[in-house]
PDB file of C-alpha atoms and ligand atoms in Angstrom:
ATOM      1  CA  MET A   1      75.947 113.336  97.836  1.00 62.00           C
ATOM      2  CA  GLN A   2      78.747 111.763  99.709  1.00 71.00           C
ATOM      3  CA  ARG A   3      81.711 110.795  97.441  1.00 80.00           C
ATOM      4  CA  SER A   4      83.259 107.387  97.408  1.00 84.00           C
ATOM      5  CA  ARG A   5      86.345 106.985  99.703  1.00 95.00           C
ATOM      6  CA  ILE A   6      87.677 104.283  97.329  1.00 97.00           C
ATOM      7  CA  LEU A   7      89.055 105.152  93.877  1.00 97.00           C
ATOM      8  CA  LYS A   8      90.070 102.635  91.145  1.00 97.00           C
ATOM      9  CA  VAL A   9      92.438 103.866  88.709  1.00 97.00           C
ATOM     10  CA  LYS A  10      93.203 101.318  86.028  1.00 96.00           C
ATOM     11  CA  ASP A  11      94.806  98.444  87.899  1.00 96.00           C
ATOM     12  CA  LYS A  12      95.216 100.103  91.165  1.00 97.00           C
ATOM     13  CA  THR A  13      93.233 100.658  94.300  1.00 97.00           C
ATOM     14  CA  PHE A  14      93.404 104.046  96.131  1.00 98.00           C
ATOM     15  CA  ALA A  15      91.614 105.633  99.296  1.00 98.00           C
ATOM     16  CA  VAL A  16      90.872 109.132 100.110  1.00 98.00           C
ATOM     17  CA  THR A  17      93.203 110.573 102.636  1.00 97.00           C
ATOM     18  CA  LEU A  18      93.043 114.535 101.841  1.00 98.00           C
ATOM     19  CA  SER A  19      89.700 115.834 101.386  1.00 97.00           C
ATOM     20  CA  GLU A  20      88.673 118.554  99.268  1.00 98.00           C
ATOM     21  CA  ARG A  21      87.881 120.733 102.415  1.00 98.00           C
ATOM     22  CA  THR A  22      91.415 120.127 103.770  1.00 98.00           C
ATOM     23  CA  ILE A  23      93.058 120.763 100.508  1.00 98.00           C
ATOM     24  CA  LYS A  24      91.151 124.183 100.089  1.00 98.00           C
ATOM     25  CA  SER A  25      91.935 125.123 103.563  1.00 98.00           C
ATOM     26  CA  GLN A  26      95.696 124.376 103.386  1.00 98.00           C
ATOM     27  CA  ILE A  27      95.830 126.466  99.968  1.00 98.00           C
ATOM     28  CA  ARG A  28      93.922 129.422 101.799  1.00 98.00           C
ATOM     29  CA  ARG A  29      96.662 129.421 104.329  1.00 98.00           C
ATOM     30  CA  VAL A  30      99.683 129.315 102.255  1.00 99.00           C
ATOM     31  CA  ALA A  31      98.085 131.868  99.729  1.00 99.00           C
ATOM     32  CA  GLU A  32      97.661 134.327 102.670  1.00 98.00           C
ATOM     33  CA  GLN A  33     101.482 133.882 103.407  1.00 98.00           C
ATOM     34  CA  ILE A  34     102.074 134.828 100.133  1.00 99.00           C
ATOM     35  CA  ASN A  35      99.841 137.529  99.939  1.00 98.00           C
ATOM     36  CA  ARG A  36     101.772 139.053 102.950  1.00 98.00           C
ATOM     37  CA  ASP A  37     105.251 138.058 101.842  1.00 98.00           C
ATOM     38  CA  TYR A  38     104.637 139.902  98.184  1.00 98.00           C
ATOM     39  CA  GLU A  39     102.908 142.591  99.492  1.00 98.00           C
ATOM     40  CA  GLY A  40     103.700 145.832  97.188  1.00 98.00           C
ATOM     41  CA  LYS A  41     105.400 143.077  94.518  1.00 98.00           C
ATOM     42  CA  GLN A  42     103.968 141.671  91.499  1.00 98.00           C
ATOM     43  CA  PRO A  43     105.231 137.926  91.401  1.00 98.00           C
ATOM     44  CA  VAL A  44     105.324 135.466  88.486  1.00 98.00           C
ATOM     45  CA  PHE A  45     103.912 132.392  89.167  1.00 98.00           C
ATOM     46  CA  LEU A  46     105.316 129.342  87.077  1.00 98.00           C
ATOM     47  CA  ALA A  47     103.048 126.451  87.450  1.00 98.00           C
ATOM     48  CA  VAL A  48     104.664 122.944  86.465  1.00 97.00           C
ATOM     49  CA  LEU A  49     102.620 121.007  84.036  1.00 96.00           C
ATOM     50  CA  ASN A  50     101.108 118.765  84.281  1.00 96.00           C
ATOM     51  CA  GLY A  51     100.353 117.770  87.559  1.00 97.00           C
ATOM     52  CA  SER A  52      99.911 121.349  89.147  1.00 98.00           C
ATOM     53  CA  PHE A  53      97.098 122.694  86.924  1.00 98.00           C
ATOM     54  CA  ILE A  54      94.125 122.371  89.469  1.00 98.00           C
ATOM     55  CA  PHE A  55      96.432 123.476  92.287  1.00 98.00           C
ATOM     56  CA  ALA A  56      97.521 126.439  90.565  1.00 98.00           C
ATOM     57  CA  ALA A  57      93.932 127.515  89.281  1.00 98.00           C
ATOM     58  CA  ASP A  58      92.674 127.410  92.836  1.00 98.00           C
ATOM     59  CA  LEU A  59      95.947 128.946  94.500  1.00 98.00           C
ATOM     60  CA  LEU A  60      95.697 131.693  92.183  1.00 98.00           C
ATOM     61  CA  ARG A  61      92.228 132.673  92.957  1.00 98.00           C
ATOM     62  CA  GLU A  62      93.187 133.034  96.446  1.00 98.00           C
ATOM     63  CA  ILE A  63      96.033 135.596  95.502  1.00 98.00           C
ATOM     64  CA  ASN A  64      95.263 139.052  95.808  1.00 98.00           C
ATOM     65  CA  VAL A  65      98.586 140.893  94.891  1.00 98.00           C
ATOM     66  CA  PRO A  66      99.013 141.648  91.099  1.00 98.00           C
ATOM     67  CA  CYS A  67     100.514 138.786  89.438  1.00 98.00           C
ATOM     68  CA  GLU A  68     101.299 136.766  86.429  1.00 98.00           C
ATOM     69  CA  ILE A  69     101.159 132.965  85.709  1.00 98.00           C
ATOM     70  CA  SER A  70     102.598 130.923  83.043  1.00 97.00           C
ATOM     71  CA  PHE A  71     102.429 126.826  82.752  1.00 98.00           C
ATOM     72  CA  ILE A  72     105.974 125.358  81.872  1.00 97.00           C
ATOM     73  CA  LYS A  73     107.424 122.140  81.427  1.00 94.00           C
ATOM     74  CA  LEU A  74     111.086 120.807  82.120  1.00 86.00           C
ATOM     75  CA  ALA A  75     112.528 119.105  78.986  1.00 84.00           C
ATOM     76  CA  SER A  76     115.564 117.044  79.357  1.00 75.00           C
ATOM     77  CA  TYR A  77     117.446 115.575  76.603  1.00 71.00           C
ATOM     78  CA  GLU A  78     121.002 114.153  75.910  1.00 64.00           C
ATOM     79  CA  GLY A  79     123.001 116.855  74.674  1.00 56.00           C
ATOM     80  CA  THR A  80     126.629 116.603  72.554  1.00 52.00           C
ATOM     81  CA  THR A  81     128.429 118.582  74.901  1.00 50.00           C
ATOM     82  CA  THR A  82     130.575 117.380  77.689  1.00 50.00           C
ATOM     83  CA  THR A  83     127.872 118.442  80.329  1.00 53.00           C
ATOM     84  CA  GLY A  84     126.085 115.572  79.229  1.00 56.00           C
ATOM     85  CA  ASN A  85     121.947 116.231  79.821  1.00 71.00           C
ATOM     86  CA  ILE A  86     120.711 119.586  78.569  1.00 68.00           C
ATOM     87  CA  ARG A  87     117.625 121.071  80.198  1.00 79.00           C
ATOM     88  CA  GLU A  88     115.291 123.362  78.906  1.00 87.00           C
ATOM     89  CA  ILE A  89     112.096 125.378  80.413  1.00 92.00           C
ATOM     90  CA  ILE A  90     109.200 124.654  77.738  1.00 93.00           C
ATOM     91  CA  GLY A  91     106.566 127.482  77.990  1.00 94.00           C
ATOM     92  CA  LEU A  92     108.261 130.386  79.643  1.00 95.00           C
ATOM     93  CA  ASN A  93     106.609 133.196  77.885  1.00 94.00           C
ATOM     94  CA  ILE A  94     107.053 135.907  80.539  1.00 96.00           C
ATOM     95  CA  ASP A  95     110.637 137.795  80.988  1.00 97.00           C
ATOM     96  CA  ILE A  96     111.470 136.913  84.583  1.00 98.00           C
ATOM     97  CA  THR A  97     114.356 139.047  84.848  1.00 98.00           C
ATOM     98  CA  GLY A  98     114.445 141.127  88.021  1.00 98.00           C
ATOM     99  CA  ARG A  99     110.892 139.504  88.768  1.00 98.00           C
ATOM    100  CA  PRO A 100     109.973 137.598  92.050  1.00 98.00           C
ATOM    101  CA  VAL A 101     109.410 133.969  90.882  1.00 98.00           C
ATOM    102  CA  ILE A 102     107.133 131.247  92.646  1.00 98.00           C
ATOM    103  CA  ILE A 103     107.268 127.954  91.260  1.00 98.00           C
ATOM    104  CA  VAL A 104     104.079 126.079  91.653  1.00 98.00           C
ATOM    105  CA  GLU A 105     104.454 122.187  92.076  1.00 98.00           C
ATOM    106  CA  ASP A 106     102.073 119.511  92.757  1.00 98.00           C
ATOM    107  CA  ILE A 107     104.334 117.401  94.830  1.00 98.00           C
ATOM    108  CA  VAL A 108     107.939 117.000  95.695  1.00 97.00           C
ATOM    109  CA  ASP A 109     109.325 113.786  96.318  1.00 96.00           C
ATOM    110  CA  THR A 110     113.120 113.036  96.035  1.00 95.00           C
ATOM    111  CA  GLY A 111     113.094 117.049  95.187  1.00 96.00           C
ATOM    112  CA  LEU A 112     115.526 116.112  92.132  1.00 94.00           C
ATOM    113  CA  THR A 113     112.887 117.905  89.623  1.00 93.00           C
ATOM    114  CA  MET A 114     112.892 121.231  91.962  1.00 96.00           C
ATOM    115  CA  ALA A 115     116.431 121.435  91.938  1.00 95.00           C
ATOM    116  CA  HIS A 116     116.953 121.045  88.293  1.00 93.00           C
ATOM    117  CA  MET A 117     113.990 123.770  87.802  1.00 95.00           C
ATOM    118  CA  LEU A 118     116.039 126.069  90.021  1.00 96.00           C
ATOM    119  CA  GLU A 119     119.186 125.446  88.156  1.00 94.00           C
ATOM    120  CA  THR A 120     117.456 126.050  84.763  1.00 93.00           C
ATOM    121  CA  LEU A 121     115.541 129.074  86.022  1.00 96.00           C
ATOM    122  CA  LYS A 122     118.589 131.053  87.748  1.00 96.00           C
ATOM    123  CA  PRO A 123     120.282 132.039  84.387  1.00 95.00           C
ATOM    124  CA  HIS A 124     117.146 134.136  83.632  1.00 96.00           C
ATOM    125  CA  ASN A 125     118.109 136.259  86.814  1.00 98.00           C
ATOM    126  CA  PRO A 126     114.975 136.523  88.668  1.00 98.00           C
ATOM    127  CA  GLU A 127     114.892 138.906  91.580  1.00 98.00           C
ATOM    128  CA  SER A 128     113.971 135.856  93.822  1.00 98.00           C
ATOM    129  CA  ILE A 129     112.898 132.254  93.495  1.00 98.00           C
ATOM    130  CA  GLU A 130     110.523 130.311  95.976  1.00 98.00           C
ATOM    131  CA  ILE A 131     108.683 127.029  95.711  1.00 98.00           C
ATOM    132  CA  CYS A 132     105.279 126.661  96.407  1.00 98.00           C
ATOM    133  CA  THR A 133     104.064 123.056  96.394  1.00 98.00           C
ATOM    134  CA  LEU A 134     100.884 121.314  97.328  1.00 98.00           C
ATOM    135  CA  LEU A 135     102.424 118.198  98.642  1.00 98.00           C
ATOM    136  CA  LEU A 136     105.713 117.233  99.998  1.00 98.00           C
ATOM    137  CA  LYS A 137     107.477 113.948 101.133  1.00 97.00           C
ATOM    138  CA  PRO A 138     110.090 114.759 103.616  1.00 97.00           C
ATOM    139  CA  SER A 139     111.232 111.304 104.134  1.00 96.00           C
ATOM    140  CA  LYS A 140     112.113 111.033 100.201  1.00 94.00           C
ATOM    141  CA  LEU A 141     114.142 114.269  99.699  1.00 95.00           C
ATOM    142  CA  GLN A 142     117.566 113.569  98.447  1.00 95.00           C
ATOM    143  CA  VAL A 143     118.558 117.175  98.065  1.00 95.00           C
ATOM    144  CA  LYS A 144     118.818 120.292 100.285  1.00 95.00           C
ATOM    145  CA  LEU A 145     115.941 122.492  98.969  1.00 96.00           C
ATOM    146  CA  ASP A 146     114.362 125.652 100.639  1.00 96.00           C
ATOM    147  CA  ILE A 147     110.686 125.276 100.319  1.00 98.00           C
ATOM    148  CA  ARG A 148     109.035 128.305 101.608  1.00 98.00           C
ATOM    149  CA  TYR A 149     105.347 127.396 100.916  1.00 98.00           C
ATOM    150  CA  CYS A 150     104.173 123.989 101.420  1.00 98.00           C
ATOM    151  CA  CYS A 151     100.321 123.075 101.792  1.00 98.00           C
ATOM    152  CA  LYS A 152     100.780 119.545 103.500  1.00 98.00           C
ATOM    153  CA  GLN A 153     103.457 117.233 104.200  1.00 98.00           C
ATOM    154  CA  ILE A 154     102.523 113.521 103.458  1.00 98.00           C
ATOM    155  CA  PRO A 155     104.174 110.148 104.270  1.00 97.00           C
ATOM    156  CA  ASP A 156     105.839 108.294 101.599  1.00 96.00           C
ATOM    157  CA  ASP A 157     103.029 106.872  99.784  1.00 96.00           C
ATOM    158  CA  PHE A 158     101.614 107.049  96.028  1.00 97.00           C
ATOM    159  CA  VAL A 159      99.103 109.458  95.664  1.00 98.00           C
ATOM    160  CA  VAL A 160      96.637 110.557  93.014  1.00 98.00           C
ATOM    161  CA  GLY A 161      93.788 112.940  92.270  1.00 98.00           C
ATOM    162  CA  TYR A 162      93.501 116.770  92.414  1.00 98.00           C
ATOM    163  CA  GLY A 163      95.708 116.935  89.356  1.00 98.00           C
ATOM    164  CA  LEU A 164      97.948 114.214  90.315  1.00 98.00           C
ATOM    165  CA  ASP A 165      97.888 111.160  88.006  1.00 97.00           C
ATOM    166  CA  TYR A 166      98.615 107.324  87.671  1.00 97.00           C
ATOM    167  CA  ASP A 167      99.518 106.693  84.189  1.00 96.00           C
ATOM    168  CA  GLY A 168      97.788 109.530  82.724  1.00 96.00           C
ATOM    169  CA  PHE A 169      94.523 108.901  84.780  1.00 97.00           C
ATOM    170  CA  GLY A 170      92.954 109.900  88.120  1.00 98.00           C
ATOM    171  CA  ARG A 171      93.801 113.810  87.541  1.00 98.00           C
ATOM    172  CA  ASN A 172      90.155 114.899  87.718  1.00 98.00           C
ATOM    173  CA  THR A 173      89.129 114.390  91.327  1.00 98.00           C
ATOM    174  CA  LYS A 174      88.352 116.924  94.142  1.00 97.00           C
ATOM    175  CA  ASP A 175      90.127 114.925  96.868  1.00 98.00           C
ATOM    176  CA  ILE A 176      93.425 113.348  97.099  1.00 98.00           C
ATOM    177  CA  TYR A 177      93.806 109.503  97.304  1.00 98.00           C
ATOM    178  CA  THR A 178      96.468 107.269  98.550  1.00 98.00           C
ATOM    179  CA  LEU A 179      97.433 103.670  96.988  1.00 97.00           C
ATOM    180  CA  ILE A 180      96.329 101.113  99.207  1.00 97.00           C
ATOM    181  CA  GLN A 181      96.579  97.881  96.824  1.00 77.00           C
ATOM    182  CA  ASN A 182      98.879  97.325  94.028  1.00 72.00           C
TER     183      ASN A 182
HETATM  184  P1  5GP B 201     110.932 114.238  92.348  1.00 66.13           P
HETATM  185  O1  5GP B 201     111.720 114.975  91.391  1.00 66.13           O
HETATM  186  O2  5GP B 201     110.618 115.258  93.556  1.00 66.13           O
HETATM  187  O3  5GP B 201     111.454 113.030  93.048  1.00 66.13           O
HETATM  188  O4  5GP B 201     109.573 114.096  91.698  1.00 66.13           O
HETATM  189  C1  5GP B 201     108.431 114.926  91.494  1.00 66.13           C
HETATM  190  C2  5GP B 201     107.509 114.495  90.564  1.00 66.13           C
HETATM  191  O5  5GP B 201     107.584 113.271  90.722  1.00 66.13           O
HETATM  192  C3  5GP B 201     106.309 115.276  90.642  1.00 66.13           C
HETATM  193  O6  5GP B 201     106.173 116.464  90.032  1.00 66.13           O
HETATM  194  C4  5GP B 201     105.353 113.904  90.068  1.00 66.13           C
HETATM  195  O7  5GP B 201     105.126 114.245  88.566  1.00 66.13           O
HETATM  196  C5  5GP B 201     105.976 112.849  90.797  1.00 66.13           C
HETATM  197  N1  5GP B 201     105.730 112.185  91.633  1.00 66.13           N
HETATM  198  C6  5GP B 201     106.450 111.981  93.009  1.00 66.13           C
HETATM  199  N2  5GP B 201     105.553 111.573  93.730  1.00 66.13           N
HETATM  200  C7  5GP B 201     104.265 111.266  93.271  1.00 66.13           C
HETATM  201  C8  5GP B 201     103.000 110.512  93.854  1.00 66.13           C
HETATM  202  O8  5GP B 201     102.854 110.038  95.102  1.00 66.13           O
HETATM  203  N3  5GP B 201     101.964 110.604  92.915  1.00 66.13           N
HETATM  204  C9  5GP B 201     101.915 111.186  91.709  1.00 66.13           C
HETATM  205  N4  5GP B 201     100.645 111.294  90.988  1.00 66.13           N
HETATM  206  N5  5GP B 201     103.198 111.652  91.026  1.00 66.13           N
HETATM  207  C10 5GP B 201     104.588 111.711  91.931  1.00 66.13           C
END
């Protein structure tokens, strides 16, 4: 049965822009790259919650080198030190010291989240850290980021579906939709 091309999430209307088939084929392409690059290694995938849970599940099933995965969150709170904000990774239950790490993210927009994530992970002394993102909005990037693995570059529009939400809803679709009407 054909799925609807229009999706209503709460008060907003979205139209399908990336089909399940396109998403899956781009994930296979990136997974092949990772499989080649990490041959003979045992990478640790760190999937950033909440948005990357579906992407991580599909990506991992295409990975054929021995690997581990942990689901993490970056918490930020006001500290009492002069350095201001304190950032902490929640859910990191694998020792990444000396290990090759691949961060799995749903979407990189300004890049600030990934920049903070890299800064917070570096003191754990991993062997290497790479970023693997499902989506990237190149025109929005505000920081210099080396993104080794990217499934799809998209324009500067708000998207939902396939794990990405609008106000908590809309994650449970197979395709990705773009906002067409506020
Ligand atoms: P950044 O720090 O790169 O600006 O933002 C990254 C985070 O913002 C993503 O992990 C995601 O949670 C959210 N985000 C950015 N753009 C979009 C979008 O188009 N749709 C959704 N659902 N979330 C977005």
